[in-house]
Amino acid sequence: MSSQRDLAGDVFGALSDPTRRALLSSLAQHPAATATELAADLPISRQAVVKHLGALADAGLLDRERSGREVRYRVTPAPLSEAVGWMADVGAQWDDRLATLSRQLGGARAAGGAHRGEIPR
């Protein structure tokens, strides 16, 4: 298993929760926000927000920076880009497989002459 695949798993795991996706979106629009600021827009407690932010940070999606008594969070886009790259690679592999299958099925239909449901003459 490659490190890119491990990173992708961490990213997808972190993003599997809708609250974490909402937090990531909020941070993308309002960089350097605190957990208190982010909790104001959500129907969950500040402590729950901190736990979700920790999961995002553990996946490498956020940076934490202490500013006095507060911790400010910023999006780190590189892990997300790597996960998207992994998805694109897998998608390309499936596209190739499906194109090959389509060519094989097209050849089989041409060789067989009649399509399903047609009456041979």
XYZ file of C-alpha atoms in Angstrom:
121
model
C 0.000 0.000 0.000
C 1.481 3.365 -0.989
C 1.686 6.344 1.333
C -0.610 8.244 -1.027
C -3.255 5.558 -0.563
C -2.812 5.708 3.243
C -3.202 9.476 3.141
C -6.258 9.148 0.950
C -7.796 6.763 3.481
C -7.151 9.220 6.307
C -8.659 12.057 4.296
C -11.730 10.067 3.240
C -12.206 8.838 6.797
C -12.095 12.376 8.152
C -14.460 13.639 5.455
C -16.965 10.828 5.989
C -18.653 12.930 8.669
C -20.953 15.744 7.457
C -20.034 17.986 10.412
C -16.349 17.736 9.489
C -17.150 18.590 5.882
C -19.119 21.624 7.075
C -16.212 22.700 9.294
C -13.753 22.343 6.423
C -16.014 24.438 4.179
C -16.341 27.112 6.866
C -12.585 27.227 7.332
C -12.036 27.506 3.587
C -14.240 30.609 3.581
C -13.027 32.045 6.906
C -9.364 31.112 7.422
C -7.766 31.257 10.855
C -10.994 30.703 12.777
C -11.178 29.444 16.348
C -13.311 26.549 17.559
C -15.573 29.055 19.335
C -16.115 31.009 16.111
C -16.841 27.832 14.179
C -19.207 26.462 16.846
C -21.358 29.595 16.579
C -22.550 28.439 13.146
C -23.276 24.825 14.130
C -25.889 23.129 16.326
C -23.194 21.362 18.392
C -21.060 22.345 21.367
C -17.635 23.928 21.170
C -16.140 20.736 22.632
C -17.704 18.663 19.851
C -16.271 21.096 17.305
C -12.820 20.718 18.890
C -13.045 16.924 18.562
C -14.037 17.197 14.907
C -11.245 19.694 14.248
C -8.820 17.257 15.863
C -9.923 14.497 13.467
C -9.427 16.830 10.501
C -6.004 17.869 11.808
C -5.003 14.226 12.369
C -5.807 13.560 8.696
C -3.520 16.468 7.772
C -6.369 18.652 6.518
C -5.869 21.421 9.092
C -3.015 23.294 10.701
C -3.329 24.491 14.291
C -1.661 27.672 15.466
C -1.765 28.923 19.017
C -2.456 32.649 19.249
C -2.400 33.639 22.921
C -5.099 31.592 24.635
C -6.801 30.652 21.384
C -6.031 28.032 18.792
C -6.631 29.102 15.212
C -7.266 26.549 12.493
C -6.340 26.802 8.811
C -7.040 24.443 5.914
C -4.071 22.500 4.575
C -5.043 21.676 0.976
C -2.192 19.299 0.035
C -3.681 16.090 1.564
C -7.027 16.784 -0.102
C -5.293 17.328 -3.451
C -3.420 14.055 -3.054
C -6.652 12.204 -2.223
C -8.340 13.724 -5.278
C -5.335 12.641 -7.373
C -5.689 9.102 -6.056
C -9.399 9.140 -6.958
C -8.585 10.403 -10.458
C -6.060 7.567 -10.925
C -8.603 4.955 -9.837
C -11.265 6.571 -12.038
C -8.927 6.460 -15.049
C -8.266 2.769 -14.436
C -12.006 2.073 -14.417
C -12.511 4.202 -17.532
C -9.889 2.076 -19.320
C -11.533 -1.158 -18.170
C -14.996 -0.010 -19.200
C -13.732 1.167 -22.622
C -12.120 -2.239 -23.181
C -15.323 -4.005 -22.171
C -17.360 -1.748 -24.461
C -15.051 -2.524 -27.402
C -15.308 -6.252 -26.678
C -19.100 -6.118 -26.462
C -19.298 -4.036 -29.630
C -17.175 -6.607 -31.457
C -19.292 -9.473 -30.166
C -22.497 -7.798 -31.363
C -21.036 -7.141 -34.796
C -19.867 -10.754 -35.076
C -23.203 -12.155 -33.870
C -25.287 -10.131 -36.294
C -28.592 -10.012 -34.445
C -29.235 -7.943 -31.355
C -31.248 -9.230 -28.432
C -34.938 -9.129 -29.247
C -34.448 -9.125 -33.036
C -35.801 -11.945 -35.147
C -33.137 -13.359 -37.478
C -34.121 -13.443 -41.163
